[in-house]
Amino acid sequence: MLSERETRRLHEIELQFRLNDPRLVRRFAVLHQVVPTSPRAGGLLAGLAGAGSRSVHGAGPLPSALLALSLLVLLAGAIAVNVPAVIAGTVLAAVALATAATVSRPRPGTA
């Protein structure tokens, strides 16, 4: 959380941008329309405050289980100095992360 002094200074900087570079402000306004902000974000730079970010946690149990399995395979391959096992663990980790990135689950509270 910002102090009152920091918040005031941030608003002063925002006002200076609005007065001195309206083209930049319009660009951020367009970005804000393309990438909606989170309810906690605000101000001129709110469109870049992590809005629209995705989380692997929201993808469900399958990618997490695949990632855990891949880490076990990688560890076993490293201990046994088995290159094919390490490659298999790496490929399995990539599949787990690709699965997590492509699974779309609705967020709670959104319709």
mmCIF file of C-alpha atoms in Angstrom, residues 59-97:
data_model
loop_
_atom_site.group_PDB
_atom_site.id
_atom_site.type_symbol
_atom_site.label_atom_id
_atom_site.label_comp_id
_atom_site.label_asym_id
_atom_site.label_seq_id
_atom_site.Cartn_x
_atom_site.Cartn_y
_atom_site.Cartn_z
ATOM 1 C CA ALA A 59 -5.985 -24.993 -14.459
ATOM 2 C CA GLY A 60 -7.055 -27.834 -12.204
ATOM 3 C CA PRO A 61 -5.372 -30.966 -10.870
ATOM 4 C CA LEU A 62 -4.225 -32.557 -14.156
ATOM 5 C CA PRO A 63 -1.410 -30.119 -15.019
ATOM 6 C CA SER A 64 -0.253 -30.090 -11.404
ATOM 7 C CA ALA A 65 -0.129 -33.877 -11.280
ATOM 8 C CA LEU A 66 1.714 -34.008 -14.614
ATOM 9 C CA LEU A 67 4.225 -31.463 -13.399
ATOM 10 C CA ALA A 68 4.813 -33.387 -10.161
ATOM 11 C CA LEU A 69 5.293 -36.609 -12.131
ATOM 12 C CA SER A 70 7.712 -34.904 -14.500
ATOM 13 C CA LEU A 71 9.769 -33.619 -11.582
ATOM 14 C CA LEU A 72 9.957 -37.130 -10.144
ATOM 15 C CA VAL A 73 11.058 -38.514 -13.526
ATOM 16 C CA LEU A 74 13.670 -35.761 -13.828
ATOM 17 C CA LEU A 75 14.981 -36.461 -10.344
ATOM 18 C CA ALA A 76 15.150 -40.215 -10.950
ATOM 19 C CA GLY A 77 16.889 -39.646 -14.292
ATOM 20 C CA ALA A 78 19.416 -37.310 -12.712
ATOM 21 C CA ILE A 79 20.178 -39.711 -9.872
ATOM 22 C CA ALA A 80 20.530 -42.675 -12.249
ATOM 23 C CA VAL A 81 22.421 -40.534 -14.802
ATOM 24 C CA ASN A 82 19.931 -41.685 -17.408
ATOM 25 C CA VAL A 83 19.723 -39.181 -20.257
ATOM 26 C CA PRO A 84 16.529 -40.601 -21.838
ATOM 27 C CA ALA A 85 14.751 -40.336 -18.470
ATOM 28 C CA VAL A 86 15.843 -36.706 -18.109
ATOM 29 C CA ILE A 87 14.614 -35.952 -21.635
ATOM 30 C CA ALA A 88 11.307 -37.709 -20.898
ATOM 31 C CA GLY A 89 10.904 -35.673 -17.696
ATOM 32 C CA THR A 90 11.582 -32.455 -19.571
ATOM 33 C CA VAL A 91 9.054 -33.320 -22.281
ATOM 34 C CA LEU A 92 6.494 -34.284 -19.645
ATOM 35 C CA ALA A 93 7.050 -30.946 -17.862
ATOM 36 C CA ALA A 94 6.510 -29.100 -21.156
ATOM 37 C CA VAL A 95 3.283 -31.040 -21.736
ATOM 38 C CA ALA A 96 2.123 -30.199 -18.203
ATOM 39 C CA LEU A 97 2.782 -26.498 -18.684
#
